[in-house]
Short mmCIF file of C-alpha atoms and ligand atoms in Angstrom, two decimals:
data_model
loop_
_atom_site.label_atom_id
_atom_site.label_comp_id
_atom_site.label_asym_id
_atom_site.label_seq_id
_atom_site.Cartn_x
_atom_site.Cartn_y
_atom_site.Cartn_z
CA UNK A 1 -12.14 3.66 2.49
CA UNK A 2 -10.92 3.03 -1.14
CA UNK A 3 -7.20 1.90 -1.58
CA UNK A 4 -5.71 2.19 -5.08
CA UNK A 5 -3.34 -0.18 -5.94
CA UNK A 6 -1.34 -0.78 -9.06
CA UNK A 7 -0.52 -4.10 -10.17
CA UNK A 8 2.98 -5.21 -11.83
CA UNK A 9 2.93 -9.23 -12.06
CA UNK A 10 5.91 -8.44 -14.56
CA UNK A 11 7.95 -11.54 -16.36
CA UNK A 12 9.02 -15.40 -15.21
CA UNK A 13 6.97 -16.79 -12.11
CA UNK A 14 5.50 -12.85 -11.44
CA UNK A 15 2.50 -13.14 -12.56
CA UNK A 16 2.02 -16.57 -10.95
CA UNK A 17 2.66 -15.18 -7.49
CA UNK A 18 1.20 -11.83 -7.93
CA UNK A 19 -2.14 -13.13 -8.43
CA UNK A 20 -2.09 -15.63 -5.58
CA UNK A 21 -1.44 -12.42 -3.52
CA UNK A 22 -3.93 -10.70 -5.40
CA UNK A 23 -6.16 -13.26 -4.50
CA UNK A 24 -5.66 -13.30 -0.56
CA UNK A 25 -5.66 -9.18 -0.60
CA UNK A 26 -9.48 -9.66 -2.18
CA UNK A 27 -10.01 -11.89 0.52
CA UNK A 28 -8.83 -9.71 3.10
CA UNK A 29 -10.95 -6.92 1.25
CA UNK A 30 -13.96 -8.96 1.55
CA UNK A 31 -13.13 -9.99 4.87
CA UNK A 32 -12.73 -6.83 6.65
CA UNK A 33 -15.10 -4.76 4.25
CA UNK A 34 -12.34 -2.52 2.16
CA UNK A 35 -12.48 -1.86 -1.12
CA UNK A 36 -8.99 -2.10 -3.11
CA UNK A 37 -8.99 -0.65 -6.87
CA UNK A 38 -6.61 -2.62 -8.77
CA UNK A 39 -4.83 -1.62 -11.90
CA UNK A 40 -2.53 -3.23 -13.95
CA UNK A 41 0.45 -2.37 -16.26
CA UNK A 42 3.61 -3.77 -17.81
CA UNK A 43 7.05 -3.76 -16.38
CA UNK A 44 10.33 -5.83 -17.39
CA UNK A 45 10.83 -7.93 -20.43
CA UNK A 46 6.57 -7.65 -21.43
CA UNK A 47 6.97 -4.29 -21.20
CA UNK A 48 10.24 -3.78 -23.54
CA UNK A 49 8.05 -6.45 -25.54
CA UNK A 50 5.22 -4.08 -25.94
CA UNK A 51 6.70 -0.94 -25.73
CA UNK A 52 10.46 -1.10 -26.40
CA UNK A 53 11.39 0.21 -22.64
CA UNK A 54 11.47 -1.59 -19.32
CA UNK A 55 9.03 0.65 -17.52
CA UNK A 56 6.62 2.94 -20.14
CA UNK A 57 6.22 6.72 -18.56
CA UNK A 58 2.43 6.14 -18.21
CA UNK A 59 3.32 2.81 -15.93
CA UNK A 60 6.01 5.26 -13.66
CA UNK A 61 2.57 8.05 -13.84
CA UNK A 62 0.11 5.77 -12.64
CA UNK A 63 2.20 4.16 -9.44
CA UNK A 64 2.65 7.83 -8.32
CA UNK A 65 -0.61 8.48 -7.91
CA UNK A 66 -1.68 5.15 -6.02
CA UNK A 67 -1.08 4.20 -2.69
CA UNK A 68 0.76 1.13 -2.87
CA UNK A 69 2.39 -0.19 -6.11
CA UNK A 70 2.51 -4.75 -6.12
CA UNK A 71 4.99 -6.19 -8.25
CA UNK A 72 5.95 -10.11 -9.70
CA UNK A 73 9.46 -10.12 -10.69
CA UNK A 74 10.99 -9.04 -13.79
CA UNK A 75 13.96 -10.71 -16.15
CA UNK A 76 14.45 -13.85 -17.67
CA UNK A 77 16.97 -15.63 -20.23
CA UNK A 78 15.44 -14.03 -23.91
CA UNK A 79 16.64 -10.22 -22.97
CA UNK A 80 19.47 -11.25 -20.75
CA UNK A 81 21.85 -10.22 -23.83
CA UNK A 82 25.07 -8.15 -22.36
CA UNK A 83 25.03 -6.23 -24.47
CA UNK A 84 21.06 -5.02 -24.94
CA UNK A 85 20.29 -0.98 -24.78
CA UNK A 86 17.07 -1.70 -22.64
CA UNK A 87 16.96 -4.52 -19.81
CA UNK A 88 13.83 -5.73 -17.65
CA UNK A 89 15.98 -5.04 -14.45
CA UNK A 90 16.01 -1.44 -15.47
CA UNK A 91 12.73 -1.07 -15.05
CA UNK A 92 12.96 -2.14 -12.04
CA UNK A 93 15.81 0.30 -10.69
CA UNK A 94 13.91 2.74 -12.42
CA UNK A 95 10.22 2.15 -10.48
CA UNK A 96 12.74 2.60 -7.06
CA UNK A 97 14.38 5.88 -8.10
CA UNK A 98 10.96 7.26 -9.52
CA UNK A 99 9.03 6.78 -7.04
CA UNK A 100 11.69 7.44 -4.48
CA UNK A 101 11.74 4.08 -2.52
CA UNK A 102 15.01 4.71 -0.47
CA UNK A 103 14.40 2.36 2.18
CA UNK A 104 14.21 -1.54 1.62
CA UNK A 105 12.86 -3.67 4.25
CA UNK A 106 13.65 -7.40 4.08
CA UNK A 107 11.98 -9.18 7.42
CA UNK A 108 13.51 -12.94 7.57
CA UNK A 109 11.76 -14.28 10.12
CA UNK A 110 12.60 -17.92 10.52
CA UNK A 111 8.80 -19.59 10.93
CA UNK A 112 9.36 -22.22 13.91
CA UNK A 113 7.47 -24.87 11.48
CA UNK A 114 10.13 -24.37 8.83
CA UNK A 115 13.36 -24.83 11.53
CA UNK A 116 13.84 -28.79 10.24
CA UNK A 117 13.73 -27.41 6.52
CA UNK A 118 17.21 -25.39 5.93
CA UNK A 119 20.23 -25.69 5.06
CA UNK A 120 21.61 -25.56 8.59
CA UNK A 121 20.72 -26.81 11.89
CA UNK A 122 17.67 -26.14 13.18
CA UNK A 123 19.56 -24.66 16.92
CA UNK A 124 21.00 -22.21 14.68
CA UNK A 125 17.65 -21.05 12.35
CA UNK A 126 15.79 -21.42 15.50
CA UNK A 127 14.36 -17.91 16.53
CA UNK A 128 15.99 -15.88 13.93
CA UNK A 129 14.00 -12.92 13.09
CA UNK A 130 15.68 -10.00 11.84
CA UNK A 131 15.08 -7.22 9.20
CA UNK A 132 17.52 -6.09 6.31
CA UNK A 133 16.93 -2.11 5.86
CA UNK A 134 18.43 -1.65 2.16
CA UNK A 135 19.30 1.49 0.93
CA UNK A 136 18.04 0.77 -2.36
CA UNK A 137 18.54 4.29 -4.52
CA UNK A 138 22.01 5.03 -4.33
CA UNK A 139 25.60 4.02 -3.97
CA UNK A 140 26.76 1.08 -6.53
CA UNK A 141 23.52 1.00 -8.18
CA UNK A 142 22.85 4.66 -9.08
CA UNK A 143 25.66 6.99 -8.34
CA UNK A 144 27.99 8.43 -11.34
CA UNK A 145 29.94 7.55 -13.44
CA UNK A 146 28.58 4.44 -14.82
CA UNK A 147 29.89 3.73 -18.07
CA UNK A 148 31.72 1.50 -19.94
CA UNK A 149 34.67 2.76 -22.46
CA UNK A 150 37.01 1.77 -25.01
CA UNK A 151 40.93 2.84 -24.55
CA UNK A 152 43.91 2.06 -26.92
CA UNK A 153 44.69 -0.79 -24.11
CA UNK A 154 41.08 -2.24 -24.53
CA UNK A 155 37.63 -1.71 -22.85
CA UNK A 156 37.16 -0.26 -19.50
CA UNK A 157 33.98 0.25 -17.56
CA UNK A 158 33.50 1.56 -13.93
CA UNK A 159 30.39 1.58 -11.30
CA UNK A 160 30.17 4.32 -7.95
CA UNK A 161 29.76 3.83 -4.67
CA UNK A 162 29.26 7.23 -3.71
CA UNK A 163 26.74 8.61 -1.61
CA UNK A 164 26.26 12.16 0.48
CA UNK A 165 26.07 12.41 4.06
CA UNK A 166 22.05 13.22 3.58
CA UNK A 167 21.14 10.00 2.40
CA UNK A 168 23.37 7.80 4.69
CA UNK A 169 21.45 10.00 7.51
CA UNK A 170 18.10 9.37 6.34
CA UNK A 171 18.32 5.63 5.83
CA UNK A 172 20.01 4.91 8.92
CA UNK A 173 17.09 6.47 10.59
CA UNK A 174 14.56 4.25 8.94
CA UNK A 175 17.17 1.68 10.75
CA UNK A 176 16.74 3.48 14.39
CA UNK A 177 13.02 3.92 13.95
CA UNK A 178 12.47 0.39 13.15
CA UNK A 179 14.99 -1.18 15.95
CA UNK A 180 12.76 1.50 18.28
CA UNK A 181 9.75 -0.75 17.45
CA UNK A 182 11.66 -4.04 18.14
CA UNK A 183 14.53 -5.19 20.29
CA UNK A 184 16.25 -1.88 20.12
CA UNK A 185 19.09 -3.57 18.40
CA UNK A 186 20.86 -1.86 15.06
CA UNK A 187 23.73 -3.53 13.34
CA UNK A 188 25.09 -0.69 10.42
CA UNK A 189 26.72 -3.02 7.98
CA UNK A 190 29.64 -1.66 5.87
CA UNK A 191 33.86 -2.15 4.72
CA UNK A 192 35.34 1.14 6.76
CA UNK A 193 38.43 -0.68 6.80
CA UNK A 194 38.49 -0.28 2.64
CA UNK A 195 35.79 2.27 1.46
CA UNK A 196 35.74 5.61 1.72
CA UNK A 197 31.72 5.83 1.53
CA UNK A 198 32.03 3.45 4.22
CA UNK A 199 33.87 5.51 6.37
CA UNK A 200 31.73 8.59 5.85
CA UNK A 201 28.78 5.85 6.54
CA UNK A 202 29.80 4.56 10.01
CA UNK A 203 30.73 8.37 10.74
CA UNK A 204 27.24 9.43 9.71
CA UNK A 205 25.20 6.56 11.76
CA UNK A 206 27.52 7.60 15.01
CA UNK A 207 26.32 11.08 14.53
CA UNK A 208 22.82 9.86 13.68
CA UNK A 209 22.65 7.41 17.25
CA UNK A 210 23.26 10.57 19.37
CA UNK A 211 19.10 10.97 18.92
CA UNK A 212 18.72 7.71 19.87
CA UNK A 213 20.25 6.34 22.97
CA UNK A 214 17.79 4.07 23.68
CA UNK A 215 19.08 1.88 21.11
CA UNK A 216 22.20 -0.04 21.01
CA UNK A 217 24.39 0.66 17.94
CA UNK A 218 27.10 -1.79 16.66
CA UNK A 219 28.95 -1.52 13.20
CA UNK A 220 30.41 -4.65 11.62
CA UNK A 221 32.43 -5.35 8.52
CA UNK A 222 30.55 -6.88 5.54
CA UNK A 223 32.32 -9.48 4.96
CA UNK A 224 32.06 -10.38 8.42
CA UNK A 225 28.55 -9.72 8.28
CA UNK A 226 28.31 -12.32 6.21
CA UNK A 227 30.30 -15.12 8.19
CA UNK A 228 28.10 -14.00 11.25
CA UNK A 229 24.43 -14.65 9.09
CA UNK A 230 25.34 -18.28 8.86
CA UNK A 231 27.17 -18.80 12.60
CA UNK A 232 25.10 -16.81 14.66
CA UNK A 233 21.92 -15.27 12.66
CA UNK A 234 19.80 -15.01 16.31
CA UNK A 235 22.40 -12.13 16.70
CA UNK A 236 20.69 -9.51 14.63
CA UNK A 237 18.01 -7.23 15.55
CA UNK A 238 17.97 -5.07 12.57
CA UNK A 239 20.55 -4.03 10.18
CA UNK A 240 21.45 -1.29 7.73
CA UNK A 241 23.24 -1.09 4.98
CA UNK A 242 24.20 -0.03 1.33
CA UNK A 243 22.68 -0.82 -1.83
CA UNK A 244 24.79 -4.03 -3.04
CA UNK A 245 25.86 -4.94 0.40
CA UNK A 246 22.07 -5.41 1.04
CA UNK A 247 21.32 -6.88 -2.13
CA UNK A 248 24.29 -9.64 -1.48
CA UNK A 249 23.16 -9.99 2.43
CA UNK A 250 19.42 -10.55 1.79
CA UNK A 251 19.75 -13.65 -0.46
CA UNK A 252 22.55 -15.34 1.87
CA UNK A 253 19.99 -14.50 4.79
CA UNK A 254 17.09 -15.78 3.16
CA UNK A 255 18.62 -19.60 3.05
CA UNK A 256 17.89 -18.70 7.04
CA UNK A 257 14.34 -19.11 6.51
CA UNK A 258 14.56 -22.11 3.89
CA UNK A 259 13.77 -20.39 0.58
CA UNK A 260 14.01 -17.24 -1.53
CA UNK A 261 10.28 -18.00 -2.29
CA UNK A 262 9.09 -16.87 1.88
CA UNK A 263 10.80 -13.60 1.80
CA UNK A 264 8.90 -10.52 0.94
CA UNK A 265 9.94 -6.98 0.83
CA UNK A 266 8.88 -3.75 1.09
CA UNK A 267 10.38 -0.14 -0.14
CA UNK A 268 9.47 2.79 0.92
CA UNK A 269 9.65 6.60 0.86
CA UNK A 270 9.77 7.33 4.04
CA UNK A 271 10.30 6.06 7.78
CA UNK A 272 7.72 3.28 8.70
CA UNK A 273 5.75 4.49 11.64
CA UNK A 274 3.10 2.45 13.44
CA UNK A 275 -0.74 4.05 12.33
CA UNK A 276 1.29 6.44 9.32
CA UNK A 277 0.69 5.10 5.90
CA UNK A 278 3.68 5.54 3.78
CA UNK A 279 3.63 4.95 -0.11
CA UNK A 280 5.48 1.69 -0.90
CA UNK A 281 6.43 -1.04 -3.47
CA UNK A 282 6.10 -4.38 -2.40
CA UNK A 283 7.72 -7.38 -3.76
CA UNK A 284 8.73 -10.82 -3.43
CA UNK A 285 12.79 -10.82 -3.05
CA UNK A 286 13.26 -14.13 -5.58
CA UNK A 287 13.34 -13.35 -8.98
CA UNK A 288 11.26 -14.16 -12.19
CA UNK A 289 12.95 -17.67 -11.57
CA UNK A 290 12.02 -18.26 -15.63
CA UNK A 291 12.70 -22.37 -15.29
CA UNK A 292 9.66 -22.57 -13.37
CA UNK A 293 7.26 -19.98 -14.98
CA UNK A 294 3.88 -21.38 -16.25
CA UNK A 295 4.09 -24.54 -14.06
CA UNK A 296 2.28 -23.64 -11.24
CA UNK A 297 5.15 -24.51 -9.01
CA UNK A 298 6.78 -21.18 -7.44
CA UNK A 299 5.68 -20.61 -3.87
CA UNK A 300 3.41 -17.98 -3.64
CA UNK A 301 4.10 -17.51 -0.06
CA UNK A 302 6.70 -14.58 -0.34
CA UNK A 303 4.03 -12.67 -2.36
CA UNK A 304 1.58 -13.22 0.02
CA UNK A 305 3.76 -11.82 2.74
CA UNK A 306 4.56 -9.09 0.97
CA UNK A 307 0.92 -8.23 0.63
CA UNK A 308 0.81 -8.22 4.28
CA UNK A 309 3.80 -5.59 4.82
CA UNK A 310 1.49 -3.42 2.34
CA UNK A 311 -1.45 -3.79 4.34
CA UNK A 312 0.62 -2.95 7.14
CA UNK A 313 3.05 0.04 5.97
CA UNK A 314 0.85 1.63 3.15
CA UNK A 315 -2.42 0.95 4.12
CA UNK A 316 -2.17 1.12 8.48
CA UNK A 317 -4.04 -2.04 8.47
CA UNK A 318 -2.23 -3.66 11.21
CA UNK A 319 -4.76 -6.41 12.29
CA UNK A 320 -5.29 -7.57 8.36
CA UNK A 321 -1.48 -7.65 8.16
CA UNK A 322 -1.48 -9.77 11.23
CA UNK A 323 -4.53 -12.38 9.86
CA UNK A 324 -2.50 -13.16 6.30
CA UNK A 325 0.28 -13.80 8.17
CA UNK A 326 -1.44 -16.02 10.66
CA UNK A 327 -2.94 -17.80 7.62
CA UNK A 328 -0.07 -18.51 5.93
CA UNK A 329 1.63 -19.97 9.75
CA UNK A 330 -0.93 -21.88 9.94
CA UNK A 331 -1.10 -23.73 6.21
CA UNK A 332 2.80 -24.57 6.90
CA UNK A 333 1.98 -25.54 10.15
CA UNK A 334 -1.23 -28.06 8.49
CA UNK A 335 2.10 -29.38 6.35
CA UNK A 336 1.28 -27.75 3.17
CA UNK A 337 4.41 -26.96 1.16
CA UNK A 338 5.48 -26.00 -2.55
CA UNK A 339 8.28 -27.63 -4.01
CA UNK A 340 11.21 -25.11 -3.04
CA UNK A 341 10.36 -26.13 1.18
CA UNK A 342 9.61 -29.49 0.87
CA UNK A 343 9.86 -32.02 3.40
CA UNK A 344 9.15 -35.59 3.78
CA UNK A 345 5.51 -36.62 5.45
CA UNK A 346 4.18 -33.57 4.14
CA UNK A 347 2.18 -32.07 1.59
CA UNK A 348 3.11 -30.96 -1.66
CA UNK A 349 1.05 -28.19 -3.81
CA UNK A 350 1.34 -25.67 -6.47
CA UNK A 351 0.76 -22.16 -6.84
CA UNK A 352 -2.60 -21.95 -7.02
CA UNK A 353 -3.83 -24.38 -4.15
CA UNK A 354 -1.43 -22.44 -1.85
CA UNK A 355 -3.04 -19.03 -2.64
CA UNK A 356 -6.63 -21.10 -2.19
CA UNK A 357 -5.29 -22.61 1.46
CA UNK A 358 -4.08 -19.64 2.38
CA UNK A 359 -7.25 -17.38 1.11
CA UNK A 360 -9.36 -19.69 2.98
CA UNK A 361 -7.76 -19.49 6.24
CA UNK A 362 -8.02 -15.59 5.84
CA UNK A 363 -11.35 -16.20 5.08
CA UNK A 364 -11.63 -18.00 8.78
C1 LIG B 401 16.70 -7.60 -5.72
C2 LIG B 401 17.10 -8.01 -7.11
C3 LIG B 401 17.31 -6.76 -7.95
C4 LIG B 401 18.44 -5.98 -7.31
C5 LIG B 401 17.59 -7.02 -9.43
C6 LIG B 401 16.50 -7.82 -10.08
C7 LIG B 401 17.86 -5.74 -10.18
O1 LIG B 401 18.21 -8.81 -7.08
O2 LIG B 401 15.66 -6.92 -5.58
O3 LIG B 401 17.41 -7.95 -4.79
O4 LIG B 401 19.60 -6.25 -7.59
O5 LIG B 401 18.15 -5.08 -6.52
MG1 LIG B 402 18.87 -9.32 -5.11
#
């Protein structure tokens, strides 16, 4: 079978890490005889460089029509002007709402190598493995007004967090579905004590665990959401929640597993089943991190991962998902690390070599 995949290394460190997982997908291509069609286009600051917008309509064209869209990162300090018409993080938002990615998985699974290299102590790290489902087209993000105003007082400018009883519903499915295929476990994050939307929210995901008894529902306050990540992380199963509350939640959670750089991501357009291939974008959660681009420093690793959710979700490859991830447990476990997880007594290397280790273990 032939898989077509589009390409969007994008700005900073992107294109660095893209093609490290580029690499290891060819390997798993040659591996397990597929045969993935790669094409490339712009997105973020290159492509308001090149074109004057953030994501060109023939870029948006092209992703619909493939089955699995890869992307680097976008942004970086030369269009980070406030007060810009065009920004690369639009093009961004704008690849999620075109293509209709509504559902953001963000696995943190705390490798038991790794427990000795965080922030906190390893009893606490030790075991975690959770998944973040995002909503990721609505609420603060997308929903209207958006604007900023002048007054006779002075300027004024307001964001929404709105959102309809339909796409609470359908998100806090994908939450269900996935806690069906794991410990049966949902957490639906939100601030019902404050927020409206929130209200309608934990209303909505009551109504929505009626279909599924066979897995245990608890809602908790953000903010202690939060507190809970950092005291008691081996609570979570999976959790769902809005838009910003994810985006906020995912970076805090990702200090679980050591590093922004080991967390990949997928979105999707529908409910992840085991065997169904759903379209997706796949990306590494850090950004373009544009101190570090061209230096063959930025760990590849969440990349690579992220190249294994696609080979799981959008391809149904579940055993080539599984051998990428292997290979990249095992090159941590050899003591291999990239600046952002090192330790002392082991093994620092770039970009590239860690792409090459973990190609060759893929390789076998
Ligand atoms: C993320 C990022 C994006 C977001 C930015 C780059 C627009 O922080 O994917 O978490 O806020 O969603
Ligand atoms: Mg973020």
């Amino acid at each position: 079978m032939r898989f077509n995949l589009v390409v969007l290394p994008g700005d900073g460190v992107g294109p660095e890490v893209a093609g490290e997982a580029i690499k290891v997908l060819q390997t798993v291509g040659s591996r397990f005889g597929h045969d993935f069609n790669l094409q490339y286009g712009p997105v973020g600051g290159v492509a308001i460089d090149e074109t004057g917008t953030a994501l060109p309509e023939d870029v948006l064209k092209l992703c619909k029509k493939s089955d699995a869209v890869l992307l680097g990162a976008v942004g970086g300090p030369k269009w980070d002007d406030p007060l810009a018409t065009v920004r690369p993080e639009d093009g961004l938002l704008a690849l999620r709402k075109g293509l209709g990615l509504f559902a953001n998985l963000r696995p943190v699974k705390v490798s038991p190598v790794l427990v000795d290299g965080t922030n906190l102590k390893p009893e606490v790290v030790s075991g975690v493995d959770l998944v973040f489902v995002r909503e990721l087209t609505g609420g603060l993000y997308f929903a209207r007004p958006k604007r900023r105003w002048q007054t006779t007082r002075g300027r004024r400018a307001t964001d929404s967090m709105t959102y309809s009883e339909q796409e609470i519903e359908r998100i806090v499915r994908v939450g269900f579905e996935l806690a069906r295929q794991r410990r049966r476990k949902l957490t639906s994050v939100d601030k019902a004590n404050v927020l409206e939307s929130s209200r309608l929210w934990r209303q909505v995901a009551t109504e929505v665990a009626l279909g599924y008894h066979d897995v245990e529902l608890d809602h908790m306050l953000v903010d202690a959401c939060s507190m809970r990540l950092i005291q008691n992380p081996a609570y979570f199963d999976v959790l769902v929640t809005e838009n910003m509350f994810g985006d906020i939640l995912t970076d805090e959670a990702s200090m679980l597993a050591g590093s922004m750089g080991m967390l990949p991501s997928a979105s999707l357009a529908g409910v992840p089943k085991e065997g169904v291939r759903t379209p997706g974008m796949y990306e590494p959660i850090h950004g373009s991190a544009p101190r570090r681009a061209g230096l063959d420093m930025a760990n590849p690793i969440a990349a690579i991962l992220s190249v294994a959710m696609m080979l799981r979700h959008s391809f149904g490859m579940a055993a080539e998902a599984q051998a990428v991830e292997a290979a990249v447990e095992e090159v941590l476990r050899q003591g291999y690390r990239t600046y952002d997880i090192m330790d002392e007594g082991k093994t620092e290397v770039g970009t590239r070599e860690m792409g090459d280790l973990i190609a060759g273990k893929v390789r076998g």
